[in-house]
Amino acid sequence: MSHQFSPAIRDMPSIQPAEFRHAMQSLACGVAIVTTGTAAGRRGLTVSSVTSICMEPPCLVVGINARSEAHDEILANGSFGVSVLRSDQEDLALRFGGEQGAKGVHRFDTAPWDQGVLDVPLLPNAFCALECVLYDHKVLGTHTVFIGRIIATRQSDGNPLINFQGALRTLLLD
């Protein structure tokens, strides 16, 4: 179904990227590593854009830059894992965010990884881990929105790592 809007609304300019980034830093978001592949084909990246989208079927949505190494691998493999990080896993968030220079399979070198039921890499001690079959995807500008149908989860203890005001922080649980 397409909506018809007046040209005046449709043609309004978007805000500038810096303004958008500043506004989005006001959202406290969980930090996760999205992974796919096996052996030398493993790829992953840090994201803070994972959101539940529906309960039936249980799905989540994650936005991934089309230039990311993991982007095309998710499309090729048809599955991905989401390891929601604990506060003591900030070093992994930085590593998979590219701040330590590691690329490709070498990002996985500093932590133990399990292969889940979909054969995707998962952190065994993540705050929460979800395994997803690629349900759908849509290209929007520089990113692709991936919708994953969740087929398995697991959880552990600890405090979650969050991204707020441009910094990684700990959310202390009672």
Coordinates of N, CA, C and O in Angstrom, one line a residue:
M1 N 0.8 -1.2 0.0 CA 0.0 0.0 0.0 C 0.9 1.2 0.0 O 1.8 1.4 0.8
S2 N 0.7 2.1 -0.9 CA 1.5 3.3 -1.0 C 0.7 4.5 -0.5 O -0.5 4.6 -0.8
H3 N 1.3 5.4 0.2 CA 0.6 6.6 0.7 C 0.9 7.7 -0.2 O 2.0 7.9 -0.7
Q4 N -0.1 8.6 -0.4 CA 0.1 9.8 -1.2 C 0.2 11.0 -0.2 O -0.7 11.2 0.6
F5 N 1.3 11.6 -0.2 CA 1.5 12.8 0.6 C 1.7 14.0 -0.3 O 2.1 13.9 -1.5
S6 N 1.4 15.2 0.2 CA 1.5 16.4 -0.6 C 3.0 16.6 -1.0 O 3.9 16.2 -0.2
P7 N 3.3 17.2 -2.1 CA 4.7 17.4 -2.5 C 5.4 18.2 -1.5 O 6.6 18.1 -1.3
A8 N 4.7 19.1 -0.8 CA 5.4 20.0 0.2 C 6.0 19.1 1.3 O 7.1 19.4 1.8
I9 N 5.3 18.1 1.8 CA 5.8 17.2 2.8 C 6.9 16.3 2.3 O 7.9 16.2 2.9
R10 N 6.6 15.7 1.2 CA 7.6 14.8 0.6 C 8.9 15.4 0.2 O 10.0 14.8 0.3
D11 N 8.9 16.7 -0.1 CA 10.1 17.4 -0.6 C 10.8 18.1 0.5 O 11.8 18.8 0.2
M12 N 10.4 18.0 1.8 CA 11.1 18.7 2.9 C 12.5 18.1 3.0 O 12.6 16.9 2.9
P13 N 13.5 18.9 3.3 CA 14.8 18.4 3.4 C 15.0 17.6 4.7 O 14.4 17.9 5.7
S14 N 15.9 16.6 4.6 CA 16.2 15.9 5.8 C 17.2 16.7 6.7 O 17.8 17.6 6.2
I15 N 17.3 16.3 8.0 CA 18.3 17.0 8.8 C 19.7 16.5 8.4 O 19.8 15.5 7.7
Q16 N 20.7 17.2 8.8 CA 22.1 16.9 8.5 C 22.5 15.7 9.3 O 22.0 15.5 10.4
P17 N 23.5 14.9 8.8 CA 24.0 13.7 9.5 C 24.4 14.0 10.9 O 24.2 13.2 11.9
A18 N 25.1 15.1 11.2 CA 25.6 15.4 12.5 C 24.5 15.7 13.5 O 24.5 15.3 14.6
E19 N 23.4 16.3 13.0 CA 22.3 16.6 13.9 C 21.6 15.2 14.2 O 21.1 15.0 15.3
F20 N 21.5 14.4 13.2 CA 20.9 13.1 13.4 C 21.7 12.3 14.4 O 21.1 11.7 15.3
R21 N 23.0 12.2 14.2 CA 23.9 11.5 15.2 C 23.7 12.0 16.6 O 23.6 11.2 17.5
H22 N 23.7 13.3 16.7 CA 23.5 13.9 18.1 C 22.2 13.5 18.7 O 22.1 13.1 19.9
A23 N 21.1 13.5 17.9 CA 19.8 13.2 18.4 C 19.7 11.7 18.8 O 19.2 11.3 19.9
M24 N 20.3 10.8 18.0 CA 20.3 9.4 18.3 C 21.2 9.0 19.5 O 20.9 8.0 20.2
Q25 N 22.1 9.8 19.9 CA 22.9 9.6 21.1 C 22.1 9.8 22.3 O 22.5 9.3 23.4
S26 N 20.9 10.3 22.2 CA 20.0 10.4 23.4 C 19.3 9.1 23.7 O 18.7 9.0 24.7
L27 N 19.4 8.2 22.8 CA 18.8 6.9 23.0 C 19.8 5.9 23.6 O 20.9 5.8 23.1
A28 N 19.4 5.3 24.7 CA 20.3 4.3 25.4 C 20.0 3.0 24.6 O 18.8 2.5 24.6
C29 N 21.0 2.4 24.0 CA 20.8 1.2 23.2 C 21.7 0.1 23.7 O 22.9 0.3 24.1
G30 N 21.2 -1.1 23.7 CA 22.1 -2.3 24.0 C 23.2 -2.4 22.9 O 22.9 -2.0 21.7
V31 N 24.3 -3.0 23.2 CA 25.4 -3.2 22.3 C 25.5 -4.7 22.0 O 25.5 -5.5 23.0
A32 N 25.6 -5.0 20.8 CA 25.6 -6.4 20.4 C 26.7 -6.6 19.2 O 27.1 -5.7 18.6
I33 N 27.1 -7.9 19.1 CA 27.9 -8.2 18.0 C 27.0 -9.2 17.1 O 26.5 -10.2 17.5
V34 N 26.9 -8.8 15.8 CA 26.2 -9.6 14.8 C 27.2 -10.4 14.1 O 28.2 -9.8 13.6
T35 N 27.0 -11.7 14.0 CA 27.9 -12.6 13.3 C 27.3 -13.5 12.3 O 26.1 -13.7 12.4
T36 N 28.1 -14.0 11.4 CA 27.6 -15.0 10.5 C 28.8 -15.8 10.0 O 30.0 -15.4 10.2
G37 N 28.6 -17.0 9.4 CA 29.6 -17.7 8.8 C 30.3 -18.8 9.7 O 30.1 -18.8 10.9
T38 N 31.2 -19.5 9.1 CA 31.9 -20.6 9.8 C 33.4 -20.5 9.3 O 33.7 -20.0 8.3
A39 N 34.3 -21.0 10.2 CA 35.7 -21.1 9.9 C 36.3 -19.8 9.4 O 36.0 -18.8 10.0
A40 N 37.0 -19.9 8.3 CA 37.6 -18.7 7.7 C 36.6 -17.7 7.1 O 36.9 -16.5 6.9
G41 N 35.4 -18.1 7.0 CA 34.3 -17.2 6.5 C 33.6 -16.5 7.5 O 32.6 -15.8 7.2
R42 N 34.0 -16.6 8.8 CA 33.3 -15.9 9.9 C 33.4 -14.4 9.7 O 34.5 -13.9 9.4
R43 N 32.4 -13.7 9.9 CA 32.4 -12.2 9.9 C 31.5 -11.7 11.0 O 30.5 -12.3 11.4
G44 N 31.8 -10.5 11.5 CA 31.0 -9.9 12.5 C 31.3 -8.4 12.7 O 32.3 -7.9 12.2
L45 N 30.4 -7.7 13.3 CA 30.5 -6.3 13.6 C 29.7 -5.9 14.8 O 28.7 -6.6 15.2
T46 N 30.1 -4.8 15.4 CA 29.4 -4.3 16.6 C 28.2 -3.4 16.1 O 28.4 -2.6 15.2
V47 N 27.1 -3.6 16.7 CA 25.9 -2.7 16.4 C 25.2 -2.3 17.7 O 25.4 -2.9 18.7
S48 N 24.5 -1.2 17.6 CA 23.6 -0.8 18.7 C 22.2 -0.5 18.1 O 21.5 0.4 18.5
S49 N 21.9 -1.2 17.0 CA 20.6 -1.0 16.3 C 19.8 -2.3 16.2 O 19.3 -2.6 15.1
V50 N 19.7 -3.0 17.3 CA 18.9 -4.3 17.3 C 17.6 -4.0 18.0 O 17.6 -3.4 19.1
T51 N 16.5 -4.3 17.4 CA 15.2 -4.0 17.9 C 14.2 -5.2 17.6 O 14.2 -5.7 16.5
S52 N 13.4 -5.5 18.6 CA 12.4 -6.5 18.4 C 11.3 -5.9 17.4 O 11.1 -4.6 17.5
I53 N 10.7 -6.7 16.6 CA 9.8 -6.1 15.6 C 8.4 -6.8 15.7 O 7.4 -6.1 15.5
C54 N 8.4 -8.1 16.0 CA 7.1 -8.7 16.2 C 7.2 -10.0 17.0 O 8.3 -10.5 17.1
M55 N 6.1 -10.4 17.6 CA 6.1 -11.7 18.4 C 5.8 -12.9 17.6 O 6.2 -14.0 17.9
E56 N 4.9 -12.7 16.5 CA 4.5 -13.9 15.7 C 4.7 -13.6 14.3 O 3.8 -12.8 13.7
P57 N 5.6 -14.1 13.6 CA 6.7 -14.9 14.2 C 7.7 -14.0 15.0 O 7.8 -12.8 14.7
P58 N 8.4 -14.6 15.9 CA 9.4 -13.8 16.7 C 10.5 -13.3 15.8 O 11.2 -14.1 15.2
C59 N 10.6 -12.0 15.6 CA 11.5 -11.4 14.7 C 12.2 -10.2 15.4 O 11.6 -9.5 16.2
L60 N 13.4 -9.9 14.9 CA 14.2 -8.7 15.3 C 14.6 -8.0 14.0 O 14.6 -8.6 12.9
V61 N 15.0 -6.8 14.2 CA 15.5 -6.0 13.0 C 16.9 -5.4 13.4 O 17.1 -5.0 14.6
V62 N 17.8 -5.5 12.5 CA 19.1 -4.9 12.7 C 19.6 -4.2 11.4 O 19.3 -4.7 10.3
G63 N 20.1 -3.0 11.6 CA 20.6 -2.2 10.4 C 22.1 -2.4 10.3 O 22.8 -2.2 11.3
I64 N 22.6 -2.7 9.1 CA 24.0 -2.9 8.8 C 24.4 -2.2 7.6 O 23.8 -2.3 6.5
N65 N 25.5 -1.5 7.7 CA 26.1 -0.7 6.6 C 26.4 -1.7 5.5 O 27.0 -2.7 5.7
A66 N 26.1 -1.3 4.3 CA 26.3 -2.2 3.1 C 27.8 -2.4 2.9 O 28.2 -3.4 2.2
R67 N 28.7 -1.5 3.4 CA 30.1 -1.7 3.2 C 30.7 -2.7 4.2 O 31.9 -3.0 4.1
S68 N 30.0 -3.1 5.2 CA 30.5 -4.0 6.3 C 30.8 -5.3 5.7 O 30.2 -5.8 4.8
E69 N 31.9 -5.9 6.2 CA 32.3 -7.3 5.7 C 31.2 -8.3 6.0 O 31.1 -9.2 5.2
A70 N 30.4 -8.1 7.0 CA 29.4 -9.1 7.4 C 28.1 -8.9 6.5 O 27.4 -9.9 6.3
H71 N 27.9 -7.8 5.9 CA 26.7 -7.5 5.1 C 26.4 -8.6 4.1 O 25.4 -9.3 4.1
D72 N 27.3 -8.8 3.1 CA 27.1 -9.7 2.0 C 27.1 -11.2 2.5 O 26.5 -12.0 1.9
E73 N 27.9 -11.4 3.6 CA 27.9 -12.8 4.1 C 26.6 -13.2 4.8 O 26.2 -14.3 4.7
I74 N 25.9 -12.2 5.4 CA 24.6 -12.5 5.9 C 23.6 -12.9 4.8 O 22.9 -13.8 4.9
L75 N 23.7 -12.1 3.7 CA 22.8 -12.4 2.6 C 23.2 -13.8 2.0 O 22.3 -14.5 1.6
A76 N 24.5 -14.1 1.9 CA 24.9 -15.4 1.3 C 24.5 -16.6 2.2 O 24.1 -17.6 1.7
N77 N 24.7 -16.4 3.5 CA 24.4 -17.5 4.5 C 23.0 -17.7 4.8 O 22.6 -18.7 5.2
G78 N 22.2 -16.6 4.8 CA 20.8 -16.7 5.1 C 20.5 -16.8 6.6 O 19.4 -17.2 7.0
S79 N 21.6 -16.6 7.5 CA 21.4 -16.7 8.9 C 22.4 -15.8 9.6 O 23.5 -15.4 9.0
F80 N 22.1 -15.4 10.8 CA 23.1 -14.6 11.6 C 22.8 -14.8 13.1 O 21.7 -15.2 13.5
G81 N 23.8 -14.5 13.9 CA 23.7 -14.5 15.3 C 23.8 -13.1 15.9 O 24.5 -12.2 15.3
V82 N 23.2 -12.9 17.0 CA 23.3 -11.6 17.8 C 23.7 -11.9 19.2 O 22.9 -12.6 19.9
S83 N 24.9 -11.5 19.6 CA 25.4 -11.7 20.9 C 25.3 -10.3 21.6 O 26.1 -9.4 21.3
V84 N 24.3 -10.2 22.5 CA 24.2 -9.0 23.3 C 25.2 -9.0 24.4 O 25.3 -9.9 25.2
L85 N 26.0 -7.9 24.4 CA 27.2 -7.9 25.3 C 26.9 -7.5 26.7 O 26.1 -6.7 27.0
R86 N 27.8 -8.1 27.6 CA 27.8 -7.7 29.0 C 28.7 -6.5 29.2 O 29.6 -6.3 28.3
S87 N 28.6 -5.9 30.3 CA 29.5 -4.7 30.6 C 31.0 -5.1 30.6 O 31.8 -4.2 30.3
D88 N 31.3 -6.3 30.9 CA 32.7 -6.7 30.9 C 33.3 -7.1 29.5 O 34.4 -7.6 29.4
Q89 N 32.5 -6.8 28.5 CA 32.9 -7.2 27.1 C 33.1 -6.0 26.2 O 33.0 -6.1 25.0
E90 N 33.4 -4.9 26.8 CA 33.6 -3.6 26.1 C 34.7 -3.8 25.1 O 34.7 -3.3 24.0
D91 N 35.8 -4.6 25.4 CA 36.9 -4.8 24.5 C 36.4 -5.4 23.2 O 36.9 -5.1 22.2
L92 N 35.5 -6.4 23.3 CA 35.0 -7.0 22.1 C 34.1 -6.0 21.3 O 34.2 -6.1 20.1
A93 N 33.4 -5.2 22.0 CA 32.6 -4.2 21.2 C 33.5 -3.3 20.4 O 33.3 -3.0 19.2
L94 N 34.6 -2.9 21.0 CA 35.6 -2.0 20.3 C 36.3 -2.8 19.2 O 36.5 -2.3 18.1
R95 N 36.7 -4.0 19.4 CA 37.3 -4.9 18.4 C 36.5 -5.1 17.2 O 36.9 -4.9 16.1
F96 N 35.2 -5.5 17.4 CA 34.3 -5.7 16.3 C 33.7 -4.4 15.7 O 33.2 -4.4 14.6
G97 N 34.0 -3.3 16.4 CA 33.7 -2.0 15.9 C 34.8 -1.4 15.0 O 34.6 -0.4 14.4
G98 N 35.9 -2.2 14.9 CA 37.0 -1.8 14.0 C 38.0 -0.9 14.7 O 39.0 -0.5 14.0
E99 N 37.9 -0.6 15.9 CA 38.8 0.3 16.6 C 40.2 -0.3 16.9 O 41.1 0.4 17.1
Q100 N 40.3 -1.6 16.8 CA 41.6 -2.3 17.0 C 42.3 -2.8 15.7 O 43.3 -3.4 15.8
G101 N 41.7 -2.4 14.6 CA 42.3 -2.8 13.3 C 42.1 -4.2 12.8 O 42.4 -4.5 11.7
A102 N 41.5 -5.1 13.7 CA 41.3 -6.5 13.2 C 40.1 -6.5 12.2 O 39.2 -5.8 12.3
K103 N 40.3 -7.3 11.2 CA 39.3 -7.5 10.2 C 39.0 -9.0 10.0 O 39.8 -9.8 10.4
G104 N 37.9 -9.2 9.3 CA 37.5 -10.6 8.9 C 37.5 -11.6 10.1 O 37.1 -11.2 11.2
V105 N 38.0 -12.7 9.8 CA 38.0 -13.8 10.8 C 38.9 -13.5 12.0 O 38.7 -14.0 13.1
H106 N 39.8 -12.6 11.9 CA 40.8 -12.2 13.0 C 40.1 -11.4 14.1 O 40.6 -11.4 15.2
R107 N 38.9 -10.9 13.9 CA 38.2 -10.3 14.9 C 37.8 -11.3 16.0 O 37.5 -10.9 17.2
F108 N 37.7 -12.5 15.7 CA 37.2 -13.6 16.6 C 38.4 -14.2 17.4 O 38.1 -15.0 18.3
D109 N 39.6 -13.7 17.2 CA 40.8 -14.3 17.8 C 40.9 -14.2 19.4 O 41.5 -15.0 20.0
T110 N 40.3 -13.2 20.0 CA 40.5 -12.8 21.4 C 39.5 -13.4 22.3 O 39.5 -13.1 23.5
A111 N 38.5 -14.1 21.8 CA 37.4 -14.7 22.7 C 37.0 -16.0 22.2 O 37.1 -16.3 21.0
P112 N 36.5 -16.9 23.1 CA 36.0 -18.1 22.7 C 34.6 -17.9 22.0 O 33.8 -17.1 22.5
W113 N 34.3 -18.7 21.0 CA 33.1 -18.6 20.3 C 32.5 -20.0 20.1 O 33.2 -21.0 19.9
D114 N 31.2 -20.1 20.3 CA 30.5 -21.4 20.0 C 29.8 -21.2 18.6 O 29.6 -20.1 18.1
Q115 N 29.5 -22.3 18.0 CA 28.7 -22.3 16.8 C 27.3 -22.8 17.2 O 27.1 -23.8 17.8
G116 N 26.3 -21.9 17.0 CA 24.9 -22.2 17.4 C 24.3 -23.3 16.5 O 24.9 -23.9 15.7
V117 N 23.0 -23.5 16.8 CA 22.2 -24.5 16.0 C 22.2 -24.2 14.5 O 22.0 -25.1 13.7
L118 N 22.3 -22.9 14.2 CA 22.3 -22.5 12.8 C 23.7 -22.4 12.3 O 24.0 -21.9 11.2
D119 N 24.7 -22.8 13.1 CA 26.1 -22.8 12.7 C 26.6 -21.4 12.6 O 27.5 -21.1 11.8
V120 N 26.1 -20.4 13.4 CA 26.6 -19.1 13.4 C 27.4 -18.9 14.7 O 27.1 -19.5 15.7
P121 N 28.4 -18.0 14.6 CA 29.2 -17.8 15.9 C 28.4 -17.0 16.9 O 27.7 -16.1 16.6
L122 N 28.5 -17.5 18.2 CA 27.9 -16.9 19.3 C 28.8 -16.8 20.5 O 29.6 -17.8 20.7
L123 N 28.8 -15.8 21.2 CA 29.6 -15.7 22.4 C 29.0 -16.5 23.5 O 27.8 -16.3 23.8
P124 N 29.7 -17.5 24.0 CA 29.1 -18.4 25.0 C 28.7 -17.7 26.3 O 27.8 -18.1 27.0
N125 N 29.3 -16.6 26.6 CA 29.0 -15.8 27.9 C 28.4 -14.5 27.6 O 28.5 -13.6 28.4
A126 N 27.7 -14.3 26.5 CA 27.0 -13.1 26.2 C 25.9 -12.9 27.2 O 25.3 -13.9 27.7
F127 N 25.5 -11.7 27.4 CA 24.3 -11.4 28.2 C 23.1 -12.1 27.7 O 22.3 -12.7 28.4
C128 N 22.9 -12.1 26.3 CA 21.9 -12.8 25.6 C 22.4 -13.1 24.2 O 23.1 -12.3 23.7
A129 N 22.0 -14.2 23.7 CA 22.4 -14.6 22.3 C 21.2 -15.1 21.6 O 20.3 -15.8 22.2
L130 N 21.0 -14.6 20.4 CA 19.9 -15.0 19.6 C 20.4 -15.5 18.2 O 21.3 -14.9 17.7
E131 N 19.7 -16.5 17.7 CA 20.1 -17.0 16.4 C 18.9 -16.8 15.5 O 17.7 -17.0 15.8
C132 N 19.2 -16.3 14.3 CA 18.2 -15.8 13.4 C 18.3 -16.4 12.0 O 19.5 -16.4 11.4
V133 N 17.2 -16.8 11.4 CA 17.2 -17.1 10.0 C 16.8 -15.7 9.3 O 15.9 -15.0 9.8
L134 N 17.4 -15.4 8.2 CA 17.1 -14.2 7.5 C 15.7 -14.3 6.9 O 15.4 -15.1 6.0
Y135 N 14.8 -13.5 7.4 CA 13.4 -13.5 7.0 C 13.1 -12.6 5.9 O 12.4 -12.9 4.9
D136 N 13.8 -11.4 5.9 CA 13.6 -10.4 4.8 C 14.7 -9.3 5.0 O 15.4 -9.3 6.0
H137 N 14.8 -8.5 4.0 CA 15.8 -7.4 4.1 C 15.4 -6.3 3.1 O 14.7 -6.6 2.1
K138 N 15.8 -5.1 3.4 CA 15.5 -3.9 2.6 C 16.6 -2.9 2.6 O 17.1 -2.6 3.7
V139 N 17.0 -2.5 1.5 CA 18.1 -1.5 1.4 C 17.5 -0.1 1.6 O 16.5 0.3 1.0
L140 N 18.1 0.7 2.6 CA 17.7 2.0 2.9 C 18.9 2.9 2.9 O 19.7 2.8 3.9
G141 N 19.2 3.6 1.9 CA 20.4 4.5 1.9 C 21.6 3.7 1.9 O 21.8 2.7 1.2
T142 N 22.5 4.0 2.9 CA 23.8 3.3 3.1 C 23.7 2.0 3.8 O 24.7 1.2 3.9
H143 N 22.5 1.6 4.3 CA 22.4 0.4 5.2 C 21.3 -0.5 4.6 O 20.5 -0.1 3.8
T144 N 21.4 -1.7 5.1 CA 20.3 -2.7 4.8 C 19.7 -3.0 6.1 O 20.4 -3.3 7.1
V145 N 18.4 -3.1 6.1 CA 17.7 -3.5 7.3 C 17.4 -5.0 7.2 O 16.7 -5.4 6.2
F146 N 18.0 -5.8 8.1 CA 17.8 -7.2 8.1 C 16.7 -7.6 9.1 O 16.8 -7.2 10.2
I147 N 15.8 -8.4 8.7 CA 14.8 -8.9 9.6 C 15.1 -10.4 9.8 O 15.2 -11.1 8.9
G148 N 15.4 -10.7 11.1 CA 15.7 -12.1 11.4 C 14.6 -12.8 12.2 O 14.1 -12.2 13.2
R149 N 14.2 -14.0 11.7 CA 13.2 -14.7 12.5 C 14.0 -15.6 13.5 O 14.9 -16.3 13.2
I150 N 13.7 -15.4 14.8 CA 14.5 -15.9 15.9 C 14.2 -17.4 16.1 O 13.0 -17.7 16.3
I151 N 15.2 -18.3 16.0 CA 14.9 -19.7 16.2 C 15.5 -20.3 17.5 O 15.2 -21.4 17.9
A152 N 16.4 -19.5 18.1 CA 17.0 -20.0 19.4 C 17.5 -18.8 20.2 O 18.0 -17.8 19.6
T153 N 17.5 -18.9 21.5 CA 18.0 -17.9 22.4 C 18.7 -18.6 23.6 O 18.4 -19.7 23.9
R154 N 19.6 -17.8 24.2 CA 20.1 -18.2 25.5 C 20.5 -17.0 26.2 O 20.8 -16.0 25.6
Q155 N 20.6 -17.1 27.6 CA 20.9 -15.9 28.4 C 21.9 -16.3 29.5 O 22.0 -17.5 29.9
S156 N 22.6 -15.3 30.0 CA 23.5 -15.5 31.1 C 23.3 -14.3 32.1 O 22.5 -13.4 31.8
D157 N 24.1 -14.3 33.1 CA 24.0 -13.3 34.1 C 25.0 -12.1 33.8 O 25.8 -12.2 32.9
G158 N 24.8 -11.0 34.6 CA 25.7 -9.9 34.4 C 24.9 -8.6 34.2 O 23.7 -8.6 34.4
N159 N 25.6 -7.6 33.8 CA 25.0 -6.3 33.5 C 25.2 -6.0 32.0 O 26.4 -6.2 31.5
P160 N 24.2 -5.5 31.4 CA 24.4 -5.3 29.9 C 25.2 -4.0 29.6 O 25.3 -3.1 30.4
L161 N 25.9 -4.1 28.5 CA 26.7 -3.0 28.0 C 25.7 -2.1 27.1 O 25.0 -2.7 26.3
I162 N 25.7 -0.8 27.3 CA 24.9 0.1 26.5 C 25.7 1.2 25.9 O 26.8 1.5 26.3
N163 N 25.1 1.7 24.8 CA 25.7 2.9 24.2 C 24.8 4.1 24.5 O 23.6 4.0 24.1
F164 N 25.3 5.1 25.1 CA 24.5 6.3 25.5 C 25.4 7.5 25.4 O 26.5 7.5 25.9
Q165 N 25.0 8.5 24.7 CA 25.7 9.8 24.5 C 27.1 9.5 23.9 O 28.0 10.2 24.3
G166 N 27.2 8.6 23.0 CA 28.4 8.4 22.3 C 29.4 7.6 23.0 O 30.6 7.5 22.6
A167 N 29.1 7.0 24.2 CA 30.0 6.2 25.0 C 29.4 4.9 25.4 O 28.2 4.8 25.5
L168 N 30.3 3.9 25.6 CA 29.9 2.6 26.1 C 29.8 2.7 27.6 O 30.7 3.2 28.3
R169 N 28.7 2.2 28.2 CA 28.4 2.4 29.6 C 27.8 1.0 30.1 O 27.4 0.2 29.3
T170 N 27.7 0.9 31.4 CA 27.2 -0.2 32.1 C 25.8 0.1 32.6 O 25.6 1.2 33.2
L171 N 24.8 -0.7 32.4 CA 23.5 -0.6 33.0 C 23.5 -1.5 34.2 O 23.6 -2.8 34.0
L172 N 23.5 -1.0 35.4 CA 23.5 -1.8 36.6 C 22.1 -2.3 36.9 O 21.1 -1.5 37.0
L173 N 22.0 -3.6 37.0 CA 20.7 -4.3 37.4 C 20.6 -4.5 38.8 O 21.6 -4.7 39.5
D174 N 19.4 -4.4 39.4 CA 19.2 -4.7 40.8 C 19.6 -6.1 41.2 O 19.5 -7.0 40.5

